[in-house]
Coordinates of C-alpha atoms in Angstrom, one line a residue:
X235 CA -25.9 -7.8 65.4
X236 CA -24.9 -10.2 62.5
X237 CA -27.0 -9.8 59.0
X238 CA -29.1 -12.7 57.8
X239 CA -26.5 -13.7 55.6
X240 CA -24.0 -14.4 57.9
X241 CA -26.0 -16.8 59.5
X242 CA -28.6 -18.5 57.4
X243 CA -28.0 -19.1 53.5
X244 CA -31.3 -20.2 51.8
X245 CA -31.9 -22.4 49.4
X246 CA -35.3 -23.5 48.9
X247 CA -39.3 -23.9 50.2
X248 CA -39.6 -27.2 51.6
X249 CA -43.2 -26.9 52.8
X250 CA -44.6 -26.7 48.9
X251 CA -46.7 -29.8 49.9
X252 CA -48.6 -28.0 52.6
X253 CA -47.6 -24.3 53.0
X254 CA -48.4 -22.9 56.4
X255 CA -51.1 -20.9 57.1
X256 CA -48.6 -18.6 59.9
X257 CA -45.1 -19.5 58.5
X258 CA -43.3 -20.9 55.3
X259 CA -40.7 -23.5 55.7
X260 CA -37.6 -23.2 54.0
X261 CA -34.0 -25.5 53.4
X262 CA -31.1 -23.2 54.9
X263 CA -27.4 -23.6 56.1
X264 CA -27.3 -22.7 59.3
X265 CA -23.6 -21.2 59.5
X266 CA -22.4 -21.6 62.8
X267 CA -23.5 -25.2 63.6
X268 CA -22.9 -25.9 59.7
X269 CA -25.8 -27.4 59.8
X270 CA -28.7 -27.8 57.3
X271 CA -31.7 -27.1 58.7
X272 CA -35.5 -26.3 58.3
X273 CA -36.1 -22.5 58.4
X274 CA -39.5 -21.7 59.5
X275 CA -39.7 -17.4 59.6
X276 CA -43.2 -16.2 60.3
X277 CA -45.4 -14.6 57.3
X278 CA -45.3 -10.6 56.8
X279 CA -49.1 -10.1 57.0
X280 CA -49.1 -12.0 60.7
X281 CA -46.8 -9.5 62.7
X282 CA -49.9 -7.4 63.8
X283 CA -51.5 -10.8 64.7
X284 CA -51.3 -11.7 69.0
X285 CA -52.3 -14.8 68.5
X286 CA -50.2 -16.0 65.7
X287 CA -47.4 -14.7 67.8
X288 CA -48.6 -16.5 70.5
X289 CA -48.6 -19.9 68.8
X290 CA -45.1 -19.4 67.3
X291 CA -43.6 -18.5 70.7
X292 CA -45.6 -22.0 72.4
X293 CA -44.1 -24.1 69.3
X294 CA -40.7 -23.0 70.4
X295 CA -41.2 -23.7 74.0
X296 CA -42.5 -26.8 73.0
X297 CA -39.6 -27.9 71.2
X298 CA -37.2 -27.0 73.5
X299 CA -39.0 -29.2 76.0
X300 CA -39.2 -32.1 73.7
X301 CA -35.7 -31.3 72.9
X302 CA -35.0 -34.2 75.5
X303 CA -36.9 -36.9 73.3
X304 CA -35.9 -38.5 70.2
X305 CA -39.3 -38.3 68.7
X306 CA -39.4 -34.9 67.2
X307 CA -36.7 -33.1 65.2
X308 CA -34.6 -30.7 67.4
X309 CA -34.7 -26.8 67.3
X310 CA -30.8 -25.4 66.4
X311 CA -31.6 -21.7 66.7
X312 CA -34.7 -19.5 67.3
X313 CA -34.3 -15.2 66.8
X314 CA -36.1 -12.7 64.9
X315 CA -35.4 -11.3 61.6
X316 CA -35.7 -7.4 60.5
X317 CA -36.6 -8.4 56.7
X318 CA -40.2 -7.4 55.8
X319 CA -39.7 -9.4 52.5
X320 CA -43.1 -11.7 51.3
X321 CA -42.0 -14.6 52.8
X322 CA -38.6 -16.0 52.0
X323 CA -36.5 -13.1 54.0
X324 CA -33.9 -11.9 51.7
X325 CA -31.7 -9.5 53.8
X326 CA -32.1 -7.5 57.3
X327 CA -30.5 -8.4 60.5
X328 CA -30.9 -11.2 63.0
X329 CA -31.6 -11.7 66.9
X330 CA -30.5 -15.0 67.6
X331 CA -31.2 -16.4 70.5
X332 CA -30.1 -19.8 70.4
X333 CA -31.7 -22.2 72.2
X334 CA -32.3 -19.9 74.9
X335 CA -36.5 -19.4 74.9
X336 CA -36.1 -17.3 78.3
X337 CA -33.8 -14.9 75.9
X338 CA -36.8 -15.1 73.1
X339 CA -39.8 -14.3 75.4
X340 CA -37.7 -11.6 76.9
X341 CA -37.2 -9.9 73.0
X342 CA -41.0 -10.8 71.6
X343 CA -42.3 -8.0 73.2
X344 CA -39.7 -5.4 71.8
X345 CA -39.5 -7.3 68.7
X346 CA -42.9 -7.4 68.1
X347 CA -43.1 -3.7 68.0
X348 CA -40.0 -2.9 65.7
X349 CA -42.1 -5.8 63.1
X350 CA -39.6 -8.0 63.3
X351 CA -40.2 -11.9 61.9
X352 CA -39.9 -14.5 64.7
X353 CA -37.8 -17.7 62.9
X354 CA -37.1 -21.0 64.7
X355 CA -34.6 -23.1 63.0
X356 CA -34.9 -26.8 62.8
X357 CA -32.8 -29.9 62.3
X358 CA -33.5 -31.6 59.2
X359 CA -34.7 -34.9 58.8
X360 CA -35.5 -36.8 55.7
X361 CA -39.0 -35.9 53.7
X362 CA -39.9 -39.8 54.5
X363 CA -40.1 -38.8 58.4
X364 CA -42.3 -36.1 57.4
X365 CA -45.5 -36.4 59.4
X366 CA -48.0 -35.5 56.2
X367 CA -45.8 -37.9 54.5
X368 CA -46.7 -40.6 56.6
X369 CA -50.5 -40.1 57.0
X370 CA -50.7 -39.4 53.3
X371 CA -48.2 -42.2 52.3
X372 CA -45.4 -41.2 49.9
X373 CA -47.5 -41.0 47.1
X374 CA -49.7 -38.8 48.3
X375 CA -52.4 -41.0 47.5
X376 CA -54.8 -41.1 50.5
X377 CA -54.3 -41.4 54.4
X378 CA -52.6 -43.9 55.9
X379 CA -53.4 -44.7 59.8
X380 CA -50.2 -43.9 61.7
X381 CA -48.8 -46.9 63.6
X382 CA -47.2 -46.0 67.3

């Protein structure tokens, strides 16, 4: 089982405009793709939450059927990490699976109980494509209607 560091390397939060309630968002390479991506790793006080867990596991089966679409960025990798940091993980070991959710709902269960932090890691797109950015408007100023 590879450590966090041999596949992720962190840089920074990316989500400081709106910080998830479930999850914090952060700018990582994703080593094997070279990729860099949005890392979004679930936050310690959640793991004895069901439904939180819940949600995260829908959001990856979600993206992996709008993987076929060009409107929403595209999930590289999705695992579990040991790390019970705060909220950016800084060490531990990783479960990738891929883009295989069959192989994530088959580990949630057990990974649930060892405490481990479910991650999904996403393609990057520019801040501009951001959907608060674009019903707030780049300023920030007030909310814009969105045009389909």
């Amino acid at each position: 089982m590879p450590s966090l560091d041999q596949l992720f390397d962190f840089d920074r939060y990316i989500d400081t405009k709106a910080p998830g309630f479930s999850a914090r968002v952060m700018l990582a390479t994703h080593w094997q793709s070279g990729q860099d991506v949005a890392f979004k790793v679930m936050r310690r006080e959640h793991l004895a939450n069901d439904e939180v867990w819940r949600l995260f596991a829908n959001e990856v089966r979600l993206l992996e059927v709008l993987r076929q679409t060009n409107t929403v960025n595209h999930m590289v990798d999705c695992g579990f990490v040991s790390d019970q940091a705060d909220d950016r993980p800084a060490g531990g070991d990783v479960a990738s699976c891929g883009r295989q959710i069959a192989q994530f709902y088959k580990e949630m269960p057990r990974r649930m109980a060892g405490h481990w932090r479910p991650y999904i890691a996403l393609e990057l797109l520019p801040e501009e494509h951001c959907l608060l950015n674009l019903i707030r408007g780049a300023d920030g100023a007030g909310y814009h209607p969105l045009r389909l």
